[in-house]
PDB file of C-alpha atoms in Angstrom:
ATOM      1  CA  UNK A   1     254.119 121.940 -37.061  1.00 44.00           C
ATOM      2  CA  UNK A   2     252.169 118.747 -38.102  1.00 48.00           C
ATOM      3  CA  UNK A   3     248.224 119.057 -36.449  1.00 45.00           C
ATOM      4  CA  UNK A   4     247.654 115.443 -34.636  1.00 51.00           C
ATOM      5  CA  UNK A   5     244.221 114.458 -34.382  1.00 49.00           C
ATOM      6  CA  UNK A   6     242.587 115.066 -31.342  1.00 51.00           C
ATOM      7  CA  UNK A   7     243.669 118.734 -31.728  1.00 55.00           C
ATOM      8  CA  UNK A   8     241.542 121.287 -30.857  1.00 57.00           C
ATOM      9  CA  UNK A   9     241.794 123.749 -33.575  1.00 64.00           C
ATOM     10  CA  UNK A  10     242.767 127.880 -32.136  1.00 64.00           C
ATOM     11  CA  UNK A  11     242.063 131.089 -33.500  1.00 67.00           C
ATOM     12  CA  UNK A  12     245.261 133.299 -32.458  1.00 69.00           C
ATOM     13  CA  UNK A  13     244.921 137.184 -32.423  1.00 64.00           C
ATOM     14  CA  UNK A  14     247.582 140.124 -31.838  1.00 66.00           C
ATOM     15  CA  UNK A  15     247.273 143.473 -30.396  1.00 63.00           C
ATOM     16  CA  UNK A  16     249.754 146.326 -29.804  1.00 65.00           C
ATOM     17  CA  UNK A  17     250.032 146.885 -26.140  1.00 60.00           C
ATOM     18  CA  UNK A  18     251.450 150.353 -24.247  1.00 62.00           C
ATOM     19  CA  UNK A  19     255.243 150.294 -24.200  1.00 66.00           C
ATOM     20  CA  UNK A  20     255.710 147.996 -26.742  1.00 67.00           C
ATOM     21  CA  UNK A  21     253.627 144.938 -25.798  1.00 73.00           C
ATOM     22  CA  UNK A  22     251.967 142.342 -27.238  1.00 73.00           C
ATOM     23  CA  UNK A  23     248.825 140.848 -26.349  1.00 72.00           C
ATOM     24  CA  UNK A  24     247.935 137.869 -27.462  1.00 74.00           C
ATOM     25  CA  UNK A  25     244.541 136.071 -27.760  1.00 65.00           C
ATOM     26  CA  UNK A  26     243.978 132.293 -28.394  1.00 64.00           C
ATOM     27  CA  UNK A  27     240.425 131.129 -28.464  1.00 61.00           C
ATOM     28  CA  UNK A  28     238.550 127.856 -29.966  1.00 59.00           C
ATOM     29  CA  UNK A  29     235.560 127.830 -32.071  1.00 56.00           C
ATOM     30  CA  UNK A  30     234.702 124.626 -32.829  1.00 57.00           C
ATOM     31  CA  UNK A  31     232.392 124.670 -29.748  1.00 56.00           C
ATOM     32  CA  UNK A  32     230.651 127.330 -31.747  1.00 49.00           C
ATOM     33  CA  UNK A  33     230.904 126.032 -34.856  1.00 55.00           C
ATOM     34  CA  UNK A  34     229.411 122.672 -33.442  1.00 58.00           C
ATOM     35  CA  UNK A  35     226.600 124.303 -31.899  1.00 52.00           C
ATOM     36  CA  UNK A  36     225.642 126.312 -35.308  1.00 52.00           C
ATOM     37  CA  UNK A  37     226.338 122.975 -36.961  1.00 61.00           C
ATOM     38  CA  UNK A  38     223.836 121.196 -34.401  1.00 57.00           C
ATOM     39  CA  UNK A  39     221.578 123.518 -34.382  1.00 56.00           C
ATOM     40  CA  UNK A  40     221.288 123.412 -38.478  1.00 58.00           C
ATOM     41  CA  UNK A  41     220.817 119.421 -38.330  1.00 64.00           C
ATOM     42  CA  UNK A  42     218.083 119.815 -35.758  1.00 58.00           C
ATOM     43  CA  UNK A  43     216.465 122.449 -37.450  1.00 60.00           C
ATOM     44  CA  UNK A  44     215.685 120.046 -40.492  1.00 60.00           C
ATOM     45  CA  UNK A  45     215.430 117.175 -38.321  1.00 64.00           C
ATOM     46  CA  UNK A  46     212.309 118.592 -37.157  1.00 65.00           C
ATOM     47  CA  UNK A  47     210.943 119.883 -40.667  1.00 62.00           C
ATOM     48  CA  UNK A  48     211.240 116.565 -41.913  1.00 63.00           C
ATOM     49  CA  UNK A  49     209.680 115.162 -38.990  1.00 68.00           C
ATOM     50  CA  UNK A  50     206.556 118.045 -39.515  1.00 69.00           C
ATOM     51  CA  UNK A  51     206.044 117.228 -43.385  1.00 70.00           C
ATOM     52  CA  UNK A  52     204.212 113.576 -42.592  1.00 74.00           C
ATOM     53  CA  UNK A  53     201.901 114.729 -39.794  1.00 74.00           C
ATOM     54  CA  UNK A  54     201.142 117.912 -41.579  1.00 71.00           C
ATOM     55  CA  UNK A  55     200.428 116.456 -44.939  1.00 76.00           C
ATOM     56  CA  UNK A  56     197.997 114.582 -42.917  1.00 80.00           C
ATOM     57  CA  UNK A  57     195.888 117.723 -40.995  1.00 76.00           C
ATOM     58  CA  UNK A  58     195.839 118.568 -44.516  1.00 74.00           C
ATOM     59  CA  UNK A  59     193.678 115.893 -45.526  1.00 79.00           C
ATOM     60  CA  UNK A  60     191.417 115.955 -42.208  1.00 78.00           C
ATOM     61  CA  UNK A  61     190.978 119.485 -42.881  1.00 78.00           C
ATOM     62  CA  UNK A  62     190.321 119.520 -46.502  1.00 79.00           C
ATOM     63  CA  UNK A  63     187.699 116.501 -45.678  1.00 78.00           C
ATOM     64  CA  UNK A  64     186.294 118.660 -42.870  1.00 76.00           C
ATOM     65  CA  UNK A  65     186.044 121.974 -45.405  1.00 79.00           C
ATOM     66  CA  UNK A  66     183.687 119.666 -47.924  1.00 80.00           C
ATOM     67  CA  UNK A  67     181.138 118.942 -45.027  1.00 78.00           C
ATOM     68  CA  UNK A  68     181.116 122.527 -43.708  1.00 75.00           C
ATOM     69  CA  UNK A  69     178.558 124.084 -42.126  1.00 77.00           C
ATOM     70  CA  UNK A  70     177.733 127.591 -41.380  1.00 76.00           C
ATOM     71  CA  UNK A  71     178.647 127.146 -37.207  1.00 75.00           C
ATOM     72  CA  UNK A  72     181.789 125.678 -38.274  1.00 77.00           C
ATOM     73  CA  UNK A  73     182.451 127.683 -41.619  1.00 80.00           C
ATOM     74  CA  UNK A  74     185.168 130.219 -40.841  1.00 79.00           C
ATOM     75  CA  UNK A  75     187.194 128.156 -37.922  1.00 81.00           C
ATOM     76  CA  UNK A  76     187.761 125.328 -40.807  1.00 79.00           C
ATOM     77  CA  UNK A  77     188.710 128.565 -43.020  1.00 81.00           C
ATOM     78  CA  UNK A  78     191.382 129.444 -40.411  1.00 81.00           C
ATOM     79  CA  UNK A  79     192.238 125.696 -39.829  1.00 81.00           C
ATOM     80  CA  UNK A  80     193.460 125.027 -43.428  1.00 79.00           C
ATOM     81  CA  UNK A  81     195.099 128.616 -43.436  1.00 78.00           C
ATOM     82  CA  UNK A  82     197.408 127.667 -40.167  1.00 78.00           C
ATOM     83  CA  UNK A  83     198.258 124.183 -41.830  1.00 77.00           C
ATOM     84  CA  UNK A  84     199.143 125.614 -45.434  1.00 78.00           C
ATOM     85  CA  UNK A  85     201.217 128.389 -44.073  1.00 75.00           C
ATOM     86  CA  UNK A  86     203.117 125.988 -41.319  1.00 77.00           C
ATOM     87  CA  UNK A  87     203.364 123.508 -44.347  1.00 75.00           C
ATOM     88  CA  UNK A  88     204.938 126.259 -46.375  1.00 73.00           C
ATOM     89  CA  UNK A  89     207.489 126.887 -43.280  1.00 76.00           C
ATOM     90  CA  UNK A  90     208.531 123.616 -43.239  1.00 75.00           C
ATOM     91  CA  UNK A  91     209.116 123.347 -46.796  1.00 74.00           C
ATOM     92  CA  UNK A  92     211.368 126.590 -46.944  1.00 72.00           C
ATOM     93  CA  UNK A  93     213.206 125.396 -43.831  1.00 75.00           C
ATOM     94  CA  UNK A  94     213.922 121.944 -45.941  1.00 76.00           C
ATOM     95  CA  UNK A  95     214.641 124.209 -49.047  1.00 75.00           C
ATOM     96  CA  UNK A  96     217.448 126.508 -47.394  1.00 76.00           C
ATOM     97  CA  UNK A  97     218.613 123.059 -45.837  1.00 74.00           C
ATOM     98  CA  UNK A  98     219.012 121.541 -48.526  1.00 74.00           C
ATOM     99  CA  UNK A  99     220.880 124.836 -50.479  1.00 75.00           C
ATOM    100  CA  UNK A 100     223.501 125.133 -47.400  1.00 73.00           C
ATOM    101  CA  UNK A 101     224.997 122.196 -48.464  1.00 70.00           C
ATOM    102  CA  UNK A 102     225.109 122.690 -51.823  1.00 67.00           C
ATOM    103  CA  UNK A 103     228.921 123.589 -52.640  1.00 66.00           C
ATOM    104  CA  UNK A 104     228.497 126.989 -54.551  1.00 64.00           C
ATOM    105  CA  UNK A 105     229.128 126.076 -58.148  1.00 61.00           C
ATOM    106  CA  UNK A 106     228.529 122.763 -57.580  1.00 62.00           C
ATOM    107  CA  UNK A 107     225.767 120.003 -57.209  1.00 59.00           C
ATOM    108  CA  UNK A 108     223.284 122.281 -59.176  1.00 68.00           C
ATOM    109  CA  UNK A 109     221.841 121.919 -62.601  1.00 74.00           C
ATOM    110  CA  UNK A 110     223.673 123.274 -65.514  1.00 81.00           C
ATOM    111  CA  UNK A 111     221.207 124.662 -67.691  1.00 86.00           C
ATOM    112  CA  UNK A 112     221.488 127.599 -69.687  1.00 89.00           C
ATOM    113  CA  UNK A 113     218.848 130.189 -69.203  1.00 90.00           C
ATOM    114  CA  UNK A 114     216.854 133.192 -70.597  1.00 89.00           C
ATOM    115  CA  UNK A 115     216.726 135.581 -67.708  1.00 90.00           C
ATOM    116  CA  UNK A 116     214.407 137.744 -69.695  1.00 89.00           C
ATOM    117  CA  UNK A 117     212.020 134.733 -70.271  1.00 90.00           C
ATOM    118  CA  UNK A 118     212.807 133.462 -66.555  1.00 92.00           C
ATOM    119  CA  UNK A 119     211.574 137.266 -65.622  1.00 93.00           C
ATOM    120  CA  UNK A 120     208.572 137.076 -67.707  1.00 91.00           C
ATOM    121  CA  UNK A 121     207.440 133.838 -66.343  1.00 92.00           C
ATOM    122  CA  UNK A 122     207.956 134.861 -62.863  1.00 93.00           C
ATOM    123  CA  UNK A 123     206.087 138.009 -63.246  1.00 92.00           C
ATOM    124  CA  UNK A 124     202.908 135.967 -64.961  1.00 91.00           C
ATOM    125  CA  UNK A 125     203.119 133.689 -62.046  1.00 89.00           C
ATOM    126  CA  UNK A 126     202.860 136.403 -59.268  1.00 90.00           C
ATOM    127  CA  UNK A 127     200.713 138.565 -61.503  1.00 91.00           C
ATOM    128  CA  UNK A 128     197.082 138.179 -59.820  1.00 90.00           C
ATOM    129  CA  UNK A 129     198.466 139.212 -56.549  1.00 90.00           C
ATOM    130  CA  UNK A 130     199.837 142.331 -58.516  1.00 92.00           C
ATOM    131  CA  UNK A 131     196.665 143.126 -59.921  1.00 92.00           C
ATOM    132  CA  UNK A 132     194.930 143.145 -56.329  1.00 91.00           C
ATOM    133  CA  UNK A 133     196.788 146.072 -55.695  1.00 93.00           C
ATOM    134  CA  UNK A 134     196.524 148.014 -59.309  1.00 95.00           C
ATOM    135  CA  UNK A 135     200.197 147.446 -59.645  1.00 94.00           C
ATOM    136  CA  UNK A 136     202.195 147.153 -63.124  1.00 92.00           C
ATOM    137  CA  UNK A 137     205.574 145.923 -64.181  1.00 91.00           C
ATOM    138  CA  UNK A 138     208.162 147.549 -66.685  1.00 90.00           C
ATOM    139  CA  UNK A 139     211.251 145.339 -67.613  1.00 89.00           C
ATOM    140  CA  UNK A 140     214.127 147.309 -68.674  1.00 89.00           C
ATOM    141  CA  UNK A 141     216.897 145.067 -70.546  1.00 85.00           C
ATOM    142  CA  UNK A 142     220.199 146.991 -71.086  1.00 79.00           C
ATOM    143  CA  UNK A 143     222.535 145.985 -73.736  1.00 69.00           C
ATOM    144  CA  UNK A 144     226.773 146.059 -73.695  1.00 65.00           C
ATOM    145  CA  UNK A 145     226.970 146.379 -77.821  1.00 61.00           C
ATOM    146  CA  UNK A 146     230.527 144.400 -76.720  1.00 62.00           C
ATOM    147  CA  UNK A 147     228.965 141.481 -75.512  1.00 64.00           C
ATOM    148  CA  UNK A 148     227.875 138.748 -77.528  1.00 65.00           C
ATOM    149  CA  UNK A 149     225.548 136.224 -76.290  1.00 68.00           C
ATOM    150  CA  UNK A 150     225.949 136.137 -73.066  1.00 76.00           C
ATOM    151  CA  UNK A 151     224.962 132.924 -71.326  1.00 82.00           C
ATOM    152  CA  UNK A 152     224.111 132.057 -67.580  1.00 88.00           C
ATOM    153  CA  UNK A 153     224.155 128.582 -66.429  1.00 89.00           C
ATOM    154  CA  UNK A 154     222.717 127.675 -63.886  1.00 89.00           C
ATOM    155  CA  UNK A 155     219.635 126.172 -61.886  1.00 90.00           C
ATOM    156  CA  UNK A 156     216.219 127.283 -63.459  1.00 91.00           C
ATOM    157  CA  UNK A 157     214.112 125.986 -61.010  1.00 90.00           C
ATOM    158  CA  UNK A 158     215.422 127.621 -58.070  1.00 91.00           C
ATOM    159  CA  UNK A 159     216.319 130.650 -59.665  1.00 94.00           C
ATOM    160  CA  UNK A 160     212.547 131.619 -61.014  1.00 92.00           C
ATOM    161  CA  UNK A 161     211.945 130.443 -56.527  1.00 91.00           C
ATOM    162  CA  UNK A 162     214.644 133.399 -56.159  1.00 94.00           C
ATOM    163  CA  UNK A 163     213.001 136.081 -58.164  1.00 95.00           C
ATOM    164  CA  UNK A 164     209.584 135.343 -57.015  1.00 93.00           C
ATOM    165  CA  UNK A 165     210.690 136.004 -53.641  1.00 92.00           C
ATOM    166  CA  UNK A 166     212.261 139.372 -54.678  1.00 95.00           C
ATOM    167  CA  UNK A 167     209.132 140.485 -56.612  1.00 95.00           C
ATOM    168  CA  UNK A 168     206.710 139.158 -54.226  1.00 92.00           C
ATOM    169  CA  UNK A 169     208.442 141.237 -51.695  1.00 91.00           C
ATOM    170  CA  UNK A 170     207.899 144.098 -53.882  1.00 93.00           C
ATOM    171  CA  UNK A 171     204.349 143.031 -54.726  1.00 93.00           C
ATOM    172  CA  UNK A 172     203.739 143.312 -50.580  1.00 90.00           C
ATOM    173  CA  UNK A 173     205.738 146.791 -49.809  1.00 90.00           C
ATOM    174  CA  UNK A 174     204.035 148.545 -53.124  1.00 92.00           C
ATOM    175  CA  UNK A 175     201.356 150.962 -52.554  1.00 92.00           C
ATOM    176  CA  UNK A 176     198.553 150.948 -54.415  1.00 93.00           C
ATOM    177  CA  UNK A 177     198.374 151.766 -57.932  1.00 93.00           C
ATOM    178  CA  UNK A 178     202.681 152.100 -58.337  1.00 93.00           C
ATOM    179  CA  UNK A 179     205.024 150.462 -60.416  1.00 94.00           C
ATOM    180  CA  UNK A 180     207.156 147.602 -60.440  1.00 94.00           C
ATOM    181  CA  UNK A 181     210.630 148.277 -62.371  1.00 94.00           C
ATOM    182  CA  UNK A 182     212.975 144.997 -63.219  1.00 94.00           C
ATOM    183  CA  UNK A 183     216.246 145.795 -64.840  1.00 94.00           C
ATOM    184  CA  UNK A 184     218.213 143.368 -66.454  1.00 93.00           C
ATOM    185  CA  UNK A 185     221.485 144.451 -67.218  1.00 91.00           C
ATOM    186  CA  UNK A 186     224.410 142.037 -68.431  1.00 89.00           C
ATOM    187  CA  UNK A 187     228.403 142.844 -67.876  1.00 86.00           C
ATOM    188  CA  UNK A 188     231.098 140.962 -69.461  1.00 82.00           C
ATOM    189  CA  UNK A 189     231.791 139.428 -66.096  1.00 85.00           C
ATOM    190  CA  UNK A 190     227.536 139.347 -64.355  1.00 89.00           C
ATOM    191  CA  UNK A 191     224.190 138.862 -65.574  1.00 92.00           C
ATOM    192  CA  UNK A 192     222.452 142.145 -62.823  1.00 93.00           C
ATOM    193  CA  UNK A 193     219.078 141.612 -62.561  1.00 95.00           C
ATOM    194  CA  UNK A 194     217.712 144.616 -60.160  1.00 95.00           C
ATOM    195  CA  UNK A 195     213.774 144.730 -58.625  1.00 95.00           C
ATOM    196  CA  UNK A 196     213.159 148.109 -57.624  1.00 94.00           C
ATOM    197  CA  UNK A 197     209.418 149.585 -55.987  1.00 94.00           C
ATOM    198  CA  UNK A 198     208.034 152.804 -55.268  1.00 92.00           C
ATOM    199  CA  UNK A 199     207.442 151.643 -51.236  1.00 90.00           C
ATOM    200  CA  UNK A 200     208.703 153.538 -47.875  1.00 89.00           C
ATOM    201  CA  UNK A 201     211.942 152.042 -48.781  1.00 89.00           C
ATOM    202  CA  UNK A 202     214.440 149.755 -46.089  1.00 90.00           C
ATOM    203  CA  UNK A 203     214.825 151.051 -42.172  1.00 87.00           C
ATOM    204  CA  UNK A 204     218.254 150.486 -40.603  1.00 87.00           C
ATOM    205  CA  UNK A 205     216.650 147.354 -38.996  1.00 88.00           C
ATOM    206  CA  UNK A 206     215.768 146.135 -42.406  1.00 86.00           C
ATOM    207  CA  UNK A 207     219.491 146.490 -44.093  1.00 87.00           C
ATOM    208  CA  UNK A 208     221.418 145.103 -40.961  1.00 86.00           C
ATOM    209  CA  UNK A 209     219.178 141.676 -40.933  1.00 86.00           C
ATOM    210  CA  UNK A 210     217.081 141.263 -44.109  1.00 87.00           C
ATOM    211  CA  UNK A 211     218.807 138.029 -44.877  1.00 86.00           C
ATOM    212  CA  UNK A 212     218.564 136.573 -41.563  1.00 84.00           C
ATOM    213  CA  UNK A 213     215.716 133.686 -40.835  1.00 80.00           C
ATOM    214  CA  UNK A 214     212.707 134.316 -39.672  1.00 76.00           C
ATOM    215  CA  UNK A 215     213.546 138.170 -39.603  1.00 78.00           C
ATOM    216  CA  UNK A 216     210.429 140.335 -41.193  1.00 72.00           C
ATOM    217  CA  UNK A 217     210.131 143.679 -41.698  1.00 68.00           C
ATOM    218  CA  UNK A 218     207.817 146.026 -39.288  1.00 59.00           C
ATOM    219  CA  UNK A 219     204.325 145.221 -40.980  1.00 55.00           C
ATOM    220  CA  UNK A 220     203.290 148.540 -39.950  1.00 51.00           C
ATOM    221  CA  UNK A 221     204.840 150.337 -42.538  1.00 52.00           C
ATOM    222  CA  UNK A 222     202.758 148.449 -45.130  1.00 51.00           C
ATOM    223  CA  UNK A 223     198.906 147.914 -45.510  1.00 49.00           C
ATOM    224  CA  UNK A 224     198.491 144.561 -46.650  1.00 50.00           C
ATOM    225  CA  UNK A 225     199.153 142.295 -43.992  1.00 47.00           C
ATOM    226  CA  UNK A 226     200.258 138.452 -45.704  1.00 52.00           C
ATOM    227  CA  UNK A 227     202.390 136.976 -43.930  1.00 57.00           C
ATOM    228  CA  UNK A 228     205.280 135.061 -44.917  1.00 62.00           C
ATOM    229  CA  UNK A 229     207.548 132.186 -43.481  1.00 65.00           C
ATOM    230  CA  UNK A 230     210.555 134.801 -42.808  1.00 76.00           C
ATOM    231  CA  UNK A 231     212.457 132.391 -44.763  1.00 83.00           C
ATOM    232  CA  UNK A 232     212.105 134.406 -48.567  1.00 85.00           C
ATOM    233  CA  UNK A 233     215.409 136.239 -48.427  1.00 91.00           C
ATOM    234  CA  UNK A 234     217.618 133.966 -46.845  1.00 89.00           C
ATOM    235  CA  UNK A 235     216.818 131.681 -49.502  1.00 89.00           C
ATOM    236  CA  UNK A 236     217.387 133.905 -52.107  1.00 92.00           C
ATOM    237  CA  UNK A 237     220.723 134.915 -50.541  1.00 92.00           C
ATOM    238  CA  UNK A 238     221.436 130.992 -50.445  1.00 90.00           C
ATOM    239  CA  UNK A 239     220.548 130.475 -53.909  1.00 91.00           C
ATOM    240  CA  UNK A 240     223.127 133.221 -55.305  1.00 92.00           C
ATOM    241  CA  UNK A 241     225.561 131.997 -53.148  1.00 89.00           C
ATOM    242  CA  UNK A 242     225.070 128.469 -54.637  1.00 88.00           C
ATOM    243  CA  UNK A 243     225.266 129.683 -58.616  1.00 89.00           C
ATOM    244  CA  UNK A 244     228.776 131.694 -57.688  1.00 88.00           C
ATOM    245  CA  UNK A 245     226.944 135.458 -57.009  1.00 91.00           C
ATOM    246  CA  UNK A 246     225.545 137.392 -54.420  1.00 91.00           C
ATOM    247  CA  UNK A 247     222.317 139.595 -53.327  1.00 94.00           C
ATOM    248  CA  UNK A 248     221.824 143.193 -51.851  1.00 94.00           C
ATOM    249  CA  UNK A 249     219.256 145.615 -50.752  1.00 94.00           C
ATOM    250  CA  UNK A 250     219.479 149.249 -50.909  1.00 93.00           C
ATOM    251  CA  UNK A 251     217.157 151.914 -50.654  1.00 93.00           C
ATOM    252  CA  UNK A 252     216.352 154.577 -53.644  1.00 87.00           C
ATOM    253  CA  UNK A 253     217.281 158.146 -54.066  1.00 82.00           C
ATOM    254  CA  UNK A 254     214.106 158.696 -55.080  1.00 81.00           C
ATOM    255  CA  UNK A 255     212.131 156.620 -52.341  1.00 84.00           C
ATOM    256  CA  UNK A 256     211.363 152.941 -52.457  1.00 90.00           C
ATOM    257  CA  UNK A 257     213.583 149.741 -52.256  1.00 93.00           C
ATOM    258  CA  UNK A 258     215.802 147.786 -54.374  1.00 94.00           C
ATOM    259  CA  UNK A 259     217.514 144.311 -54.579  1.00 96.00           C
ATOM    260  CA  UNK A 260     219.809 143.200 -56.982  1.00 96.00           C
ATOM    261  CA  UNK A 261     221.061 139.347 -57.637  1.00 96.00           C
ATOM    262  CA  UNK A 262     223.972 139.066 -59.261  1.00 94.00           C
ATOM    263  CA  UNK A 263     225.096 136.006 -61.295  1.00 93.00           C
ATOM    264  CA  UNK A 264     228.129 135.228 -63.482  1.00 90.00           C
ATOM    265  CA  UNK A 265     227.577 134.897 -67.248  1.00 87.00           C
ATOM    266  CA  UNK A 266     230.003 133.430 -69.871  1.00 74.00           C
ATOM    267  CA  UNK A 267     229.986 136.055 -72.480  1.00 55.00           C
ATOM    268  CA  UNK A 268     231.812 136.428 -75.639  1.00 47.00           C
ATOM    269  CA  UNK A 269     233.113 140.080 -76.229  1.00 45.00           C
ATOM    270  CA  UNK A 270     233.246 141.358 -79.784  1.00 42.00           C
ATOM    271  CA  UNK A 271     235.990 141.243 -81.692  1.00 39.00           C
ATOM    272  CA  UNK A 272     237.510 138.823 -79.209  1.00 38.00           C
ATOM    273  CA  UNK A 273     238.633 135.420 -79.748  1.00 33.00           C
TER     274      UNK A 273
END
């Protein structure tokens, strides 16, 4: 059967009825799918429209915080706090626009990267935060003696954005004084990278929608209270979807959580050809 166009698209579904029926169910989602789609375009509609005027509070406030005065002194502090982190909103809700149409595999850059370097640099980047909280890092490499230089390709740039999310989060669940473990293990088929902390670990709320927008985690279970756009994990998951791999969380036998990102690697094995 040829589709014309003009045809609305169905959905067709079979169940096994008493006495050997059938039942049959035909429904349409492109009124769905246009909504989502709609509702996508107007979220970044309005980001974009929020950079200019933003950008520009910016500059009122900073100009306002170099003529302060002690009457005035902590509601410019809170001024310039409100515009920075509703500036950082709007530029992770024009990030993750931008990575949802990205065709995973393509339109990203294809450099090849040292995830043990990319790990390092990430960690030196998020490491004054760290050290508020007494916290250290150990990064545990595992090596398959069969694999022989294994190579991923990919986007540096957004991947160091996607582990600085993961170890931030970390960074913000660890008590004080703990330890941060990243593992880094390659496979002849994935490079696993794994960022594990010694927190009160993921609720059932947290593992059915830690990669939705906006969704955070009950602040109660954790001291320090910085706030984020909501946005850090659905990015990540976007940015392993766009390099070909995937992201989980899981919680710890031994308390604490952990989230791995896996990517694909072009390896040689030894002894191969």
């Amino acid at each position: 059967m040829e589709w014309e166009e003009g045809q609305e698209e169905l959905e067709a579904f079979a169940f096994n009825g008493q006495l050997g029926s059938v039942a049959i169910l035909l429904q349409s989602r492109r009124s769905l799918e246009a909504q989502l789609e709609q509702q996508e375009r107007w979220v970044s509609d309005v980001a974009h429209e929020l950079k200019t005027p933003l950008t520009a509070l910016l500059l009122v406030g900073d100009s306002l915080a170099s003529n302060v005065t002690d009457q005035n002194a902590v509601l410019v502090e809170r001024l310039l706090k409100e515009l920075r982190r509703m500036q950082d909103l709007v530029g992770d809700l024009l990030e993750l626009s931008r990575l949802e149409n990205v065709i995973p595999g393509v339109g990203i850059r294809n450099e090849e990267i040292d995830l043990n370097g990319l790990l390092n640099d990430v960690w030196h980047s998020i490491r004054p935060l760290a050290e508020e909280k007494n916290l250290t890092v150990q990064i545990v490499q595992e090596n398959d003696s069969t694999i022989h230089h294994p190579i991923v390709v990919g986007d540096q740039r957004r991947l160091h954005r996607a582990f600085l999310n993961l170890i931030d989060n970390a960074v913000k669940f660890s008590p004080m004084g703990t330890e941060i473990t990243i593992e880094l293990q390659y496979t002849p088929d994935w490079a696993r990278v794994g960022i594990r902390d010694q927190g009160v670990g993921l609720s059932q709320q947290d593992m059915d929608h830690m990669f939705d927008r906006f969704y955070r985690g009950d602040t109660s279970r954790y001291r320090q209270q910085r706030g984020g756009s909501g946005l850090g994990l659905a990015i990540v998951q976007q940015i392993a979807l766009t390099h070909g791999g995937w992201v989980f969380g899981e919680n710890n036998s031994n308390g604490g959580a952990r989230f791995e990102l896996r990517l694909p690697v072009r390896s040689i094995l030894q002894g191969g050809v």
